[in-house]
Amino acid sequence: MPLSGRSGHLAQNFYEGLYILDSNKFARDPDGVVRQITDVLTEYGAEILVSRIWEERRLAYPIKKQRRGTYWLIYFKCESTKMEEIRRRLQLAPDILRFMHIKIDPRIIDVLVEHARGGQVAVRTVSEADLGVDEEIDDEADVEEMEDADVVDE
């Protein structure tokens, strides 16, 4: 059954969470560091759809005196009323350097989750007819040449 099907819950939304984790602590205890996030999410009733590492990289600037971060990606479903409480709890987690949550359109959640799981995603091409383009496109558009007098040097 597709994930985007509606259930009887009030205001259930899909979210993408991207977390920058302390790379040193993640290297020592990856499960423990990730558990800090998943425990908070599940405590507030979130259903985790996918949880996986994205990459480890050098940060553009130090965050909490760290120069490297491990990026962790989670797609989850949660009541919108719980998101503020989740945000407050995650801000207190010592191993999370930064995070952001983005509300995802339910029409595309299946594709995003499948891609995050590493599966093949079917891509549908869109034709001009699908876009409602009725006119034929002229590949050789008339281009006026600029005269030297039109160029202003400052």
mmCIF file of C-alpha atoms in Angstrom, residues 81-140:
data_model
loop_
_atom_site.group_PDB
_atom_site.id
_atom_site.type_symbol
_atom_site.label_atom_id
_atom_site.label_comp_id
_atom_site.label_asym_id
_atom_site.label_seq_id
_atom_site.Cartn_x
_atom_site.Cartn_y
_atom_site.Cartn_z
ATOM 1 C CA THR A 81 0.936 19.415 16.514
ATOM 2 C CA LYS A 82 3.901 17.413 17.850
ATOM 3 C CA MET A 83 6.594 19.036 15.709
ATOM 4 C CA GLU A 84 7.322 21.956 18.036
ATOM 5 C CA GLU A 85 7.842 19.588 20.986
ATOM 6 C CA ILE A 86 10.105 17.378 18.861
ATOM 7 C CA ARG A 87 12.138 20.412 17.798
ATOM 8 C CA ARG A 88 12.625 21.532 21.403
ATOM 9 C CA ARG A 89 13.774 18.080 22.510
ATOM 10 C CA LEU A 90 16.221 17.665 19.620
ATOM 11 C CA GLN A 91 17.805 21.050 20.335
ATOM 12 C CA LEU A 92 18.841 19.648 23.725
ATOM 13 C CA ALA A 93 20.459 16.485 22.302
ATOM 14 C CA PRO A 94 24.234 16.844 22.795
ATOM 15 C CA ASP A 95 25.318 14.886 19.706
ATOM 16 C CA ILE A 96 23.137 16.759 17.189
ATOM 17 C CA LEU A 97 24.989 19.786 15.834
ATOM 18 C CA ARG A 98 22.143 21.092 13.639
ATOM 19 C CA PHE A 99 18.917 19.787 12.138
ATOM 20 C CA MET A 100 16.013 20.818 9.960
ATOM 21 C CA HIS A 101 12.598 19.369 9.217
ATOM 22 C CA ILE A 102 10.785 19.908 5.935
ATOM 23 C CA LYS A 103 7.127 19.080 5.382
ATOM 24 C CA ILE A 104 6.834 16.816 2.330
ATOM 25 C CA ASP A 105 3.979 16.776 -0.159
ATOM 26 C CA PRO A 106 2.176 13.419 0.256
ATOM 27 C CA ARG A 107 2.071 12.993 -3.529
ATOM 28 C CA ILE A 108 5.855 12.510 -3.687
ATOM 29 C CA ILE A 109 6.620 10.720 -0.417
ATOM 30 C CA ASP A 110 6.598 7.237 -1.981
ATOM 31 C CA VAL A 111 9.277 8.227 -4.507
ATOM 32 C CA LEU A 112 11.459 9.916 -1.874
ATOM 33 C CA VAL A 113 11.262 6.974 0.523
ATOM 34 C CA GLU A 114 12.031 4.453 -2.214
ATOM 35 C CA HIS A 115 15.007 6.529 -3.344
ATOM 36 C CA ALA A 116 16.278 6.826 0.248
ATOM 37 C CA ARG A 117 16.038 3.041 0.603
ATOM 38 C CA GLY A 118 18.261 2.719 -2.454
ATOM 39 C CA GLY A 119 15.616 1.302 -4.743
ATOM 40 C CA GLN A 120 14.976 2.065 -8.372
ATOM 41 C CA VAL A 121 12.602 4.954 -8.891
ATOM 42 C CA ALA A 122 10.473 5.025 -12.017
ATOM 43 C CA VAL A 123 10.700 8.410 -13.682
ATOM 44 C CA ARG A 124 7.818 9.489 -15.877
ATOM 45 C CA THR A 125 8.649 11.902 -18.649
ATOM 46 C CA VAL A 126 6.265 14.760 -19.190
ATOM 47 C CA SER A 127 5.219 15.540 -22.735
ATOM 48 C CA GLU A 128 4.176 18.926 -24.069
ATOM 49 C CA ALA A 129 0.608 17.621 -24.221
ATOM 50 C CA ASP A 130 0.731 16.896 -20.475
ATOM 51 C CA LEU A 131 1.860 20.463 -19.851
ATOM 52 C CA GLY A 132 -0.889 21.911 -22.011
ATOM 53 C CA VAL A 133 1.474 23.371 -24.601
ATOM 54 C CA ASP A 134 -0.575 23.940 -27.735
ATOM 55 C CA GLU A 135 1.803 26.037 -29.783
ATOM 56 C CA GLU A 136 4.702 24.693 -31.757
ATOM 57 C CA ILE A 137 7.987 25.943 -30.380
ATOM 58 C CA ASP A 138 10.172 27.883 -32.826
ATOM 59 C CA ASP A 139 13.743 26.654 -32.381
ATOM 60 C CA GLU A 140 15.155 29.465 -34.499
#
